[in-house]
Amino acid sequence: MQLRKGKTKTLLESSIDCALLSVEIYNKPRAPFRVESFITHMIMSWTRLLQAYFNHTIGETFFYKESNGRFKLVDGEKKAWELKTCIQKYGELSEAVKSNLEFFIKLRNKIEHRTIAKDEIGLMIFGECQSLLYNYENELIKLFGSEYAINESLAYSLQFSRLRTAKQVEANKQLLSTEVREIKDFIEKYRLNIKESIFNTQEFSVKLIQVPKITNTNRNDLAIEFVNWNSVSEEDKKNYEKITTLIKDKVQKAEVINPAKLKPGAVVKAVNESYQNNFNHYDHKCLLYIFSIKPTKEDGENIDPFETNTKYCHYDEAHNDYLFKEEWNAFIISNITSGTLTREIWKTNFDNKQKLDVGVFEIE
């Protein structure tokens, strides 16, 4: 499909430019904020791709409207659909592709006001990043034809065989900030809560095993080849499964479901065992709100349920509820028994919709 000059072509070219720029930044080892930049530019790339499709098929309808039918304006400009809405309106993406995109939309929102200064995050989500790019090009070709394919413009990123020494790993663990730990916790939680059938797809996260390619047939062969799984022989598939079974077994043993996590009732019970003053669920609700441990209805609507203080609380997507760590019990009990927190303090702040800095009340 050869597009003529116009808004569709402009949007599409802008989308492709964003994708190429995201890869360029990601593959620069010393580029600052490369993970954040890759994610941000790929979100923009996907958004403009779908907007180009809408513009080509149904015209300029990818804008929000007021109840009176007029376009919603932001700083005098029509407010276009963001990626989440574009995905819903498009409705043609597989569950695995949508899960991959949802992962990056949520991750982008988490890192928007943070600085990721550690390479651990990039290493953790390499597979998801690669899938985000693969999925984008597949959809690009599907919507506008192979003449817009960008794989000829991309190079495979070179990697050192030994990423880090044991001492470097230990040093990095000690230097990880609270914000980075929270992001890593979100990534692990998201992976655990998606269906196994989606997690195992290449559309959600590319899993690569590097095998040296040995050939004496043609010296002009490519050094790297990406092989479609459907074209692999049954014998090779069985050999591959022997390798991945070892990896999966190790991962599954680590993925304990909700270890040492407590429901609200268990928290209330534990506090009452140390605090003889009828600590109840309302008291607990007050503390959760004023310390921003988890989203509450007092925080308003459209709050991301994953926006928890992961030091104390996690959102359990499978059961649509929240679970608390032993650290949360210890926090409440230590502050009550020391007299730092009283019912009057948490109730007054809750009634006045006043938030408190949880760090100030953390007792070492």
mmCIF file of C-alpha atoms in Angstrom, residues 17-353:
data_model
loop_
_atom_site.group_PDB
_atom_site.id
_atom_site.type_symbol
_atom_site.label_atom_id
_atom_site.label_comp_id
_atom_site.label_asym_id
_atom_site.label_seq_id
_atom_site.Cartn_x
_atom_site.Cartn_y
_atom_site.Cartn_z
ATOM 1 C CA ASP A 17 10.405 7.297 13.164
ATOM 2 C CA CYS A 18 9.477 6.863 16.846
ATOM 3 C CA ALA A 19 10.072 3.102 16.625
ATOM 4 C CA LEU A 20 13.465 3.537 14.974
ATOM 5 C CA LEU A 21 14.474 6.183 17.498
ATOM 6 C CA SER A 22 13.438 3.949 20.404
ATOM 7 C CA VAL A 23 15.679 1.135 19.120
ATOM 8 C CA GLU A 24 18.556 3.529 18.483
ATOM 9 C CA ILE A 25 18.383 4.785 22.065
ATOM 10 C CA TYR A 26 17.971 1.311 23.558
ATOM 11 C CA ASN A 27 21.028 -0.021 21.735
ATOM 12 C CA LYS A 28 23.308 2.761 22.977
ATOM 13 C CA PRO A 29 24.920 1.283 26.133
ATOM 14 C CA ARG A 30 25.782 4.665 27.648
ATOM 15 C CA ALA A 31 22.646 6.552 26.624
ATOM 16 C CA PRO A 32 20.983 8.113 29.697
ATOM 17 C CA PHE A 33 17.423 7.011 30.533
ATOM 18 C CA ARG A 34 17.489 4.500 27.681
ATOM 19 C CA VAL A 35 14.878 2.138 29.164
ATOM 20 C CA GLU A 36 12.448 4.980 29.900
ATOM 21 C CA SER A 37 13.087 6.485 26.457
ATOM 22 C CA PHE A 38 12.555 3.173 24.674
ATOM 23 C CA ILE A 39 9.238 2.582 26.435
ATOM 24 C CA THR A 40 8.011 6.159 25.945
ATOM 25 C CA HIS A 41 8.856 6.246 22.233
ATOM 26 C CA MET A 42 7.372 2.800 21.574
ATOM 27 C CA ILE A 43 4.130 3.853 23.282
ATOM 28 C CA MET A 44 4.067 6.904 21.003
ATOM 29 C CA SER A 45 4.876 4.686 18.012
ATOM 30 C CA TRP A 46 2.007 2.284 18.703
ATOM 31 C CA THR A 47 -0.402 5.159 19.366
ATOM 32 C CA ARG A 48 0.394 6.880 16.069
ATOM 33 C CA LEU A 49 0.230 3.590 14.166
ATOM 34 C CA LEU A 50 -3.337 2.962 15.313
ATOM 35 C CA GLN A 51 -4.280 6.603 14.789
ATOM 36 C CA ALA A 52 -2.933 6.377 11.228
ATOM 37 C CA TYR A 53 -5.118 3.300 10.705
ATOM 38 C CA PHE A 54 -8.192 5.089 12.073
ATOM 39 C CA ASN A 55 -7.515 8.141 9.934
ATOM 40 C CA HIS A 56 -7.109 5.942 6.829
ATOM 41 C CA THR A 57 -10.259 3.872 7.421
ATOM 42 C CA ILE A 58 -12.765 6.090 9.221
ATOM 43 C CA GLY A 59 -11.270 9.561 9.073
ATOM 44 C CA GLU A 60 -10.531 11.921 11.949
ATOM 45 C CA THR A 61 -12.639 10.158 14.544
ATOM 46 C CA PHE A 62 -9.896 9.294 17.023
ATOM 47 C CA PHE A 63 -10.678 12.248 19.291
ATOM 48 C CA TYR A 64 -12.651 12.556 22.507
ATOM 49 C CA LYS A 65 -15.934 14.430 22.380
ATOM 50 C CA GLU A 66 -17.973 16.311 24.950
ATOM 51 C CA SER A 67 -21.576 15.370 25.722
ATOM 52 C CA ASN A 68 -22.719 18.111 23.306
ATOM 53 C CA GLY A 69 -20.857 16.437 20.442
ATOM 54 C CA ARG A 70 -18.031 18.960 20.248
ATOM 55 C CA PHE A 71 -14.420 17.882 20.391
ATOM 56 C CA LYS A 72 -12.811 17.910 23.831
ATOM 57 C CA LEU A 73 -9.973 20.446 23.835
ATOM 58 C CA VAL A 74 -6.737 20.551 25.816
ATOM 59 C CA ASP A 75 -4.827 23.826 25.520
ATOM 60 C CA GLY A 76 -6.848 24.602 22.411
ATOM 61 C CA GLU A 77 -6.005 21.275 20.706
ATOM 62 C CA LYS A 78 -8.364 18.348 20.125
ATOM 63 C CA LYS A 79 -7.677 15.582 22.622
ATOM 64 C CA ALA A 80 -6.816 12.392 20.732
ATOM 65 C CA TRP A 81 -7.375 8.888 22.058
ATOM 66 C CA GLU A 82 -4.450 7.605 24.102
ATOM 67 C CA LEU A 83 -3.077 4.131 23.394
ATOM 68 C CA LYS A 84 -5.349 2.287 25.825
ATOM 69 C CA THR A 85 -8.442 3.679 24.120
ATOM 70 C CA CYS A 86 -6.977 3.075 20.647
ATOM 71 C CA ILE A 87 -6.483 -0.596 21.529
ATOM 72 C CA GLN A 88 -10.089 -0.903 22.697
ATOM 73 C CA LYS A 89 -11.478 0.834 19.628
ATOM 74 C CA TYR A 90 -9.278 -1.203 17.260
ATOM 75 C CA GLY A 91 -10.258 -4.537 18.799
ATOM 76 C CA GLU A 92 -8.070 -6.680 16.512
ATOM 77 C CA LEU A 93 -5.098 -7.469 18.762
ATOM 78 C CA SER A 94 -4.549 -10.891 20.322
ATOM 79 C CA GLU A 95 -4.695 -11.279 24.099
ATOM 80 C CA ALA A 96 -0.929 -11.768 24.260
ATOM 81 C CA VAL A 97 -0.202 -8.571 22.292
ATOM 82 C CA LYS A 98 -2.699 -6.629 24.422
ATOM 83 C CA SER A 99 -1.104 -7.997 27.620
ATOM 84 C CA ASN A 100 2.311 -6.889 26.393
ATOM 85 C CA LEU A 101 1.015 -3.397 25.600
ATOM 86 C CA GLU A 102 -0.887 -3.132 28.876
ATOM 87 C CA PHE A 103 2.311 -4.098 30.709
ATOM 88 C CA PHE A 104 4.223 -1.221 29.092
ATOM 89 C CA ILE A 105 1.397 1.299 29.525
ATOM 90 C CA LYS A 106 1.336 0.592 33.261
ATOM 91 C CA LEU A 107 5.123 0.507 33.480
ATOM 92 C CA ARG A 108 5.360 3.812 31.599
ATOM 93 C CA ASN A 109 2.970 5.377 34.113
ATOM 94 C CA LYS A 110 5.138 4.104 36.963
ATOM 95 C CA ILE A 111 8.445 5.365 35.575
ATOM 96 C CA GLU A 112 7.125 8.682 34.269
ATOM 97 C CA HIS A 113 8.229 10.532 37.381
ATOM 98 C CA ARG A 114 11.141 8.269 38.270
ATOM 99 C CA THR A 115 14.701 7.920 37.067
ATOM 100 C CA ILE A 116 15.826 4.348 36.433
ATOM 101 C CA ALA A 117 19.563 4.507 36.898
ATOM 102 C CA LYS A 118 20.129 0.762 37.033
ATOM 103 C CA ASP A 119 20.486 -1.694 34.138
ATOM 104 C CA GLU A 120 18.655 -4.408 36.096
ATOM 105 C CA ILE A 121 15.284 -3.138 34.867
ATOM 106 C CA GLY A 122 16.413 -3.253 31.247
ATOM 107 C CA LEU A 123 17.746 -6.776 31.682
ATOM 108 C CA MET A 124 14.550 -7.925 33.389
ATOM 109 C CA ILE A 125 12.240 -6.747 30.614
ATOM 110 C CA PHE A 126 14.429 -7.465 27.576
ATOM 111 C CA GLY A 127 11.995 -10.159 26.385
ATOM 112 C CA GLU A 128 8.957 -7.902 26.730
ATOM 113 C CA CYS A 129 10.809 -5.058 24.967
ATOM 114 C CA GLN A 130 11.692 -7.311 22.049
ATOM 115 C CA SER A 131 8.081 -8.510 21.784
ATOM 116 C CA LEU A 132 6.827 -4.922 21.890
ATOM 117 C CA LEU A 133 8.979 -4.193 18.844
ATOM 118 C CA TYR A 134 8.174 -7.443 16.986
ATOM 119 C CA ASN A 135 4.446 -6.981 17.580
ATOM 120 C CA TYR A 136 4.643 -3.419 16.327
ATOM 121 C CA GLU A 137 6.244 -4.390 13.038
ATOM 122 C CA ASN A 138 3.819 -7.279 12.536
ATOM 123 C CA GLU A 139 0.869 -4.936 13.003
ATOM 124 C CA LEU A 140 2.508 -2.282 10.809
ATOM 125 C CA ILE A 141 2.849 -4.779 7.931
ATOM 126 C CA LYS A 142 -0.652 -6.131 8.507
ATOM 127 C CA LEU A 143 -2.232 -2.670 8.326
ATOM 128 C CA PHE A 144 -0.115 -0.931 5.670
ATOM 129 C CA GLY A 145 1.817 -3.614 3.802
ATOM 130 C CA SER A 146 5.331 -5.060 3.697
ATOM 131 C CA GLU A 147 6.724 -1.984 1.927
ATOM 132 C CA TYR A 148 6.619 -0.242 5.321
ATOM 133 C CA ALA A 149 8.546 -3.030 7.112
ATOM 134 C CA ILE A 150 11.404 -1.656 9.178
ATOM 135 C CA ASN A 151 13.373 -4.839 9.900
ATOM 136 C CA GLU A 152 15.922 -3.978 7.219
ATOM 137 C CA SER A 153 16.682 -0.809 9.174
ATOM 138 C CA LEU A 154 17.347 -2.595 12.450
ATOM 139 C CA ALA A 155 20.470 -4.255 13.728
ATOM 140 C CA TYR A 156 20.679 -6.994 16.328
ATOM 141 C CA SER A 157 21.996 -5.512 19.556
ATOM 142 C CA LEU A 158 25.441 -6.810 20.527
ATOM 143 C CA GLN A 159 25.688 -8.150 24.043
ATOM 144 C CA PHE A 160 28.695 -8.980 26.225
ATOM 145 C CA SER A 161 28.760 -12.675 27.123
ATOM 146 C CA ARG A 162 29.465 -11.979 30.793
ATOM 147 C CA LEU A 163 27.084 -9.248 31.799
ATOM 148 C CA ARG A 164 28.277 -8.699 35.365
ATOM 149 C CA THR A 165 30.551 -10.286 37.937
ATOM 150 C CA ALA A 166 29.163 -11.613 41.208
ATOM 151 C CA LYS A 167 30.626 -8.616 43.081
ATOM 152 C CA GLN A 168 29.028 -6.184 40.643
ATOM 153 C CA VAL A 169 25.661 -7.875 41.088
ATOM 154 C CA GLU A 170 25.929 -7.661 44.874
ATOM 155 C CA ALA A 171 26.974 -4.003 44.712
ATOM 156 C CA ASN A 172 24.032 -3.182 42.462
ATOM 157 C CA LYS A 173 21.619 -4.913 44.843
ATOM 158 C CA GLN A 174 22.880 -2.741 47.690
ATOM 159 C CA LEU A 175 22.517 0.412 45.601
ATOM 160 C CA LEU A 176 18.997 -0.247 44.359
ATOM 161 C CA SER A 177 16.708 2.594 45.354
ATOM 162 C CA THR A 178 13.242 2.097 46.796
ATOM 163 C CA GLU A 179 11.708 3.291 43.524
ATOM 164 C CA VAL A 180 13.611 0.713 41.478
ATOM 165 C CA ARG A 181 12.639 -2.046 43.899
ATOM 166 C CA GLU A 182 8.996 -1.015 43.529
ATOM 167 C CA ILE A 183 9.238 -1.180 39.739
ATOM 168 C CA LYS A 184 10.911 -4.603 39.868
ATOM 169 C CA ASP A 185 8.173 -5.754 42.222
ATOM 170 C CA PHE A 186 5.510 -4.521 39.774
ATOM 171 C CA ILE A 187 7.172 -6.402 36.884
ATOM 172 C CA GLU A 188 7.318 -9.661 38.830
ATOM 173 C CA LYS A 189 3.740 -9.274 40.044
ATOM 174 C CA TYR A 190 2.406 -8.550 36.561
ATOM 175 C CA ARG A 191 4.101 -11.635 35.136
ATOM 176 C CA LEU A 192 2.749 -13.856 37.899
ATOM 177 C CA ASN A 193 -0.813 -12.670 37.390
ATOM 178 C CA ILE A 194 -1.172 -13.227 33.649
ATOM 179 C CA LYS A 195 -2.311 -16.564 32.255
ATOM 180 C CA GLU A 196 0.363 -19.190 31.626
ATOM 181 C CA SER A 197 -0.836 -19.502 28.021
ATOM 182 C CA ILE A 198 -0.197 -15.775 27.461
ATOM 183 C CA PHE A 199 3.106 -15.648 29.349
ATOM 184 C CA ASN A 200 4.535 -18.455 27.205
ATOM 185 C CA THR A 201 3.820 -16.670 23.918
ATOM 186 C CA GLN A 202 6.463 -14.812 21.948
ATOM 187 C CA GLU A 203 3.949 -11.977 21.560
ATOM 188 C CA PHE A 204 4.093 -11.237 25.281
ATOM 189 C CA SER A 205 7.800 -11.831 25.846
ATOM 190 C CA VAL A 206 10.456 -13.163 23.511
ATOM 191 C CA LYS A 207 12.510 -15.932 25.114
ATOM 192 C CA LEU A 208 15.869 -16.343 23.438
ATOM 193 C CA ILE A 209 18.439 -19.081 23.796
ATOM 194 C CA GLN A 210 21.748 -18.260 22.149
ATOM 195 C CA VAL A 211 23.102 -21.260 20.242
ATOM 196 C CA PRO A 212 26.278 -20.937 18.131
ATOM 197 C CA LYS A 213 25.462 -21.396 14.454
ATOM 198 C CA ILE A 214 27.903 -23.844 12.855
ATOM 199 C CA THR A 215 27.823 -24.230 9.090
ATOM 200 C CA ASN A 216 30.188 -25.208 6.332
ATOM 201 C CA THR A 217 27.737 -24.918 3.468
ATOM 202 C CA ASN A 218 27.808 -21.270 2.579
ATOM 203 C CA ARG A 219 30.149 -18.629 3.894
ATOM 204 C CA ASN A 220 27.682 -15.935 2.886
ATOM 205 C CA ASP A 221 25.051 -17.156 5.347
ATOM 206 C CA LEU A 222 23.688 -14.653 7.843
ATOM 207 C CA ALA A 223 25.353 -14.791 11.250
ATOM 208 C CA ILE A 224 21.962 -14.658 12.960
ATOM 209 C CA GLU A 225 18.701 -16.174 11.819
ATOM 210 C CA PHE A 226 15.282 -15.877 13.455
ATOM 211 C CA VAL A 227 13.359 -19.093 12.873
ATOM 212 C CA ASN A 228 9.572 -19.292 12.940
ATOM 213 C CA TRP A 229 8.522 -21.814 15.598
ATOM 214 C CA ASN A 230 5.978 -23.353 13.246
ATOM 215 C CA SER A 231 8.738 -24.249 10.783
ATOM 216 C CA VAL A 232 10.901 -26.059 13.362
ATOM 217 C CA SER A 233 11.018 -29.860 13.115
ATOM 218 C CA GLU A 234 9.357 -31.960 15.786
ATOM 219 C CA GLU A 235 12.722 -33.338 16.870
ATOM 220 C CA ASP A 236 14.152 -29.833 17.360
ATOM 221 C CA LYS A 237 11.020 -28.793 19.255
ATOM 222 C CA LYS A 238 11.501 -31.705 21.654
ATOM 223 C CA ASN A 239 15.142 -30.748 22.203
ATOM 224 C CA TYR A 240 14.091 -27.160 22.852
ATOM 225 C CA GLU A 241 11.473 -28.285 25.354
ATOM 226 C CA LYS A 242 14.151 -30.228 27.275
ATOM 227 C CA ILE A 243 16.019 -26.961 27.772
ATOM 228 C CA THR A 244 13.003 -24.799 28.620
ATOM 229 C CA THR A 245 11.647 -27.407 31.041
ATOM 230 C CA LEU A 246 14.766 -26.954 33.169
ATOM 231 C CA ILE A 247 14.283 -23.186 33.120
ATOM 232 C CA LYS A 248 10.540 -23.320 33.805
ATOM 233 C CA ASP A 249 10.951 -25.752 36.696
ATOM 234 C CA LYS A 250 13.394 -23.406 38.367
ATOM 235 C CA VAL A 251 11.140 -20.394 37.884
ATOM 236 C CA GLN A 252 8.003 -22.161 39.070
ATOM 237 C CA LYS A 253 9.646 -23.210 42.315
ATOM 238 C CA ALA A 254 10.401 -19.545 43.015
ATOM 239 C CA GLU A 255 6.912 -18.362 42.160
ATOM 240 C CA VAL A 256 5.197 -19.188 45.438
ATOM 241 C CA ILE A 257 1.640 -17.892 45.500
ATOM 242 C CA ASN A 258 1.279 -15.052 48.011
ATOM 243 C CA PRO A 259 3.971 -16.168 50.491
ATOM 244 C CA ALA A 260 3.588 -14.662 53.981
ATOM 245 C CA LYS A 261 0.815 -12.329 52.828
ATOM 246 C CA LEU A 262 -2.101 -11.392 55.082
ATOM 247 C CA LYS A 263 -5.680 -10.415 54.437
ATOM 248 C CA PRO A 264 -7.094 -7.319 56.218
ATOM 249 C CA GLY A 265 -8.785 -9.439 58.900
ATOM 250 C CA ALA A 266 -5.484 -11.089 59.796
ATOM 251 C CA VAL A 267 -3.835 -7.672 60.115
ATOM 252 C CA VAL A 268 -6.559 -6.437 62.468
ATOM 253 C CA LYS A 269 -6.284 -9.620 64.541
ATOM 254 C CA ALA A 270 -2.478 -9.372 64.798
ATOM 255 C CA VAL A 271 -2.619 -5.727 65.889
ATOM 256 C CA ASN A 272 -5.255 -6.468 68.528
ATOM 257 C CA GLU A 273 -3.045 -9.168 70.011
ATOM 258 C CA SER A 274 -0.480 -6.458 70.796
ATOM 259 C CA TYR A 275 -2.762 -3.452 71.156
ATOM 260 C CA GLN A 276 -5.552 -3.868 73.690
ATOM 261 C CA ASN A 277 -7.749 -1.051 72.477
ATOM 262 C CA ASN A 278 -10.187 -2.655 70.021
ATOM 263 C CA PHE A 279 -8.350 -1.917 66.788
ATOM 264 C CA ASN A 280 -10.938 -2.484 64.074
ATOM 265 C CA HIS A 281 -11.369 -2.514 60.283
ATOM 266 C CA TYR A 282 -12.287 1.171 60.230
ATOM 267 C CA ASP A 283 -9.037 2.020 62.020
ATOM 268 C CA HIS A 284 -7.178 -0.071 59.470
ATOM 269 C CA LYS A 285 -8.975 1.708 56.602
ATOM 270 C CA CYS A 286 -7.918 5.086 58.023
ATOM 271 C CA LEU A 287 -4.258 4.044 58.149
ATOM 272 C CA LEU A 288 -4.329 2.625 54.614
ATOM 273 C CA TYR A 289 -5.635 5.938 53.298
ATOM 274 C CA ILE A 290 -3.535 8.450 55.222
ATOM 275 C CA PHE A 291 -0.287 6.558 54.480
ATOM 276 C CA SER A 292 -1.230 5.749 50.841
ATOM 277 C CA ILE A 293 -0.591 2.039 51.362
ATOM 278 C CA LYS A 294 -3.173 1.102 48.734
ATOM 279 C CA PRO A 295 -5.786 2.925 46.643
ATOM 280 C CA THR A 296 -9.069 3.544 48.459
ATOM 281 C CA LYS A 297 -12.373 4.968 47.287
ATOM 282 C CA GLU A 298 -11.448 8.162 49.134
ATOM 283 C CA ASP A 299 -8.646 8.629 46.570
ATOM 284 C CA GLY A 300 -11.213 9.008 43.798
ATOM 285 C CA GLU A 301 -12.059 6.989 40.708
ATOM 286 C CA ASN A 302 -9.823 5.548 37.988
ATOM 287 C CA ILE A 303 -7.012 4.761 40.402
ATOM 288 C CA ASP A 304 -4.642 2.034 39.204
ATOM 289 C CA PRO A 305 -5.089 -0.877 41.675
ATOM 290 C CA PHE A 306 -1.375 -1.666 41.328
ATOM 291 C CA GLU A 307 -0.475 1.721 42.862
ATOM 292 C CA THR A 308 0.410 0.277 46.245
ATOM 293 C CA ASN A 309 3.295 0.784 48.625
ATOM 294 C CA THR A 310 4.927 -2.539 47.793
ATOM 295 C CA LYS A 311 6.967 -2.515 50.972
ATOM 296 C CA TYR A 312 3.729 -3.225 52.836
ATOM 297 C CA CYS A 313 1.021 -4.250 50.376
ATOM 298 C CA HIS A 314 0.368 -5.983 47.042
ATOM 299 C CA TYR A 315 -2.628 -6.060 44.722
ATOM 300 C CA ASP A 316 -3.758 -9.616 43.964
ATOM 301 C CA GLU A 317 -5.211 -9.273 40.471
ATOM 302 C CA ALA A 318 -6.392 -12.882 40.303
ATOM 303 C CA HIS A 319 -8.674 -12.362 43.321
ATOM 304 C CA ASN A 320 -9.163 -8.588 42.946
ATOM 305 C CA ASP A 321 -8.126 -7.832 46.503
ATOM 306 C CA TYR A 322 -5.126 -6.692 48.535
ATOM 307 C CA LEU A 323 -2.679 -8.643 50.654
ATOM 308 C CA PHE A 324 -0.378 -7.234 53.311
ATOM 309 C CA LYS A 325 3.131 -8.091 54.448
ATOM 310 C CA GLU A 326 4.295 -8.754 57.990
ATOM 311 C CA GLU A 327 6.112 -5.420 57.743
ATOM 312 C CA TRP A 328 2.734 -3.656 57.738
ATOM 313 C CA ASN A 329 1.758 -5.356 61.003
ATOM 314 C CA ALA A 330 5.089 -4.363 62.511
ATOM 315 C CA PHE A 331 4.675 -0.771 61.304
ATOM 316 C CA ILE A 332 1.245 -0.396 62.932
ATOM 317 C CA ILE A 333 2.156 -2.147 66.183
ATOM 318 C CA SER A 334 5.461 -0.314 66.684
ATOM 319 C CA ASN A 335 3.860 3.096 66.132
ATOM 320 C CA ILE A 336 0.905 2.379 68.399
ATOM 321 C CA THR A 337 2.939 0.912 71.244
ATOM 322 C CA SER A 338 5.437 3.788 71.084
ATOM 323 C CA GLY A 339 2.609 6.324 71.200
ATOM 324 C CA THR A 340 3.586 7.861 67.852
ATOM 325 C CA LEU A 341 0.174 6.940 66.417
ATOM 326 C CA THR A 342 -3.133 7.206 68.240
ATOM 327 C CA ARG A 343 -6.717 6.681 67.125
ATOM 328 C CA GLU A 344 -7.252 10.431 67.325
ATOM 329 C CA ILE A 345 -4.334 11.075 64.951
ATOM 330 C CA TRP A 346 -5.368 8.616 62.233
ATOM 331 C CA LYS A 347 -9.089 9.381 62.523
ATOM 332 C CA THR A 348 -8.589 13.172 62.403
ATOM 333 C CA ASN A 349 -6.303 12.945 59.368
ATOM 334 C CA PHE A 350 -8.695 10.558 57.628
ATOM 335 C CA ASP A 351 -11.701 12.808 58.261
ATOM 336 C CA ASN A 352 -9.761 15.811 56.927
ATOM 337 C CA LYS A 353 -8.468 13.835 53.900
#
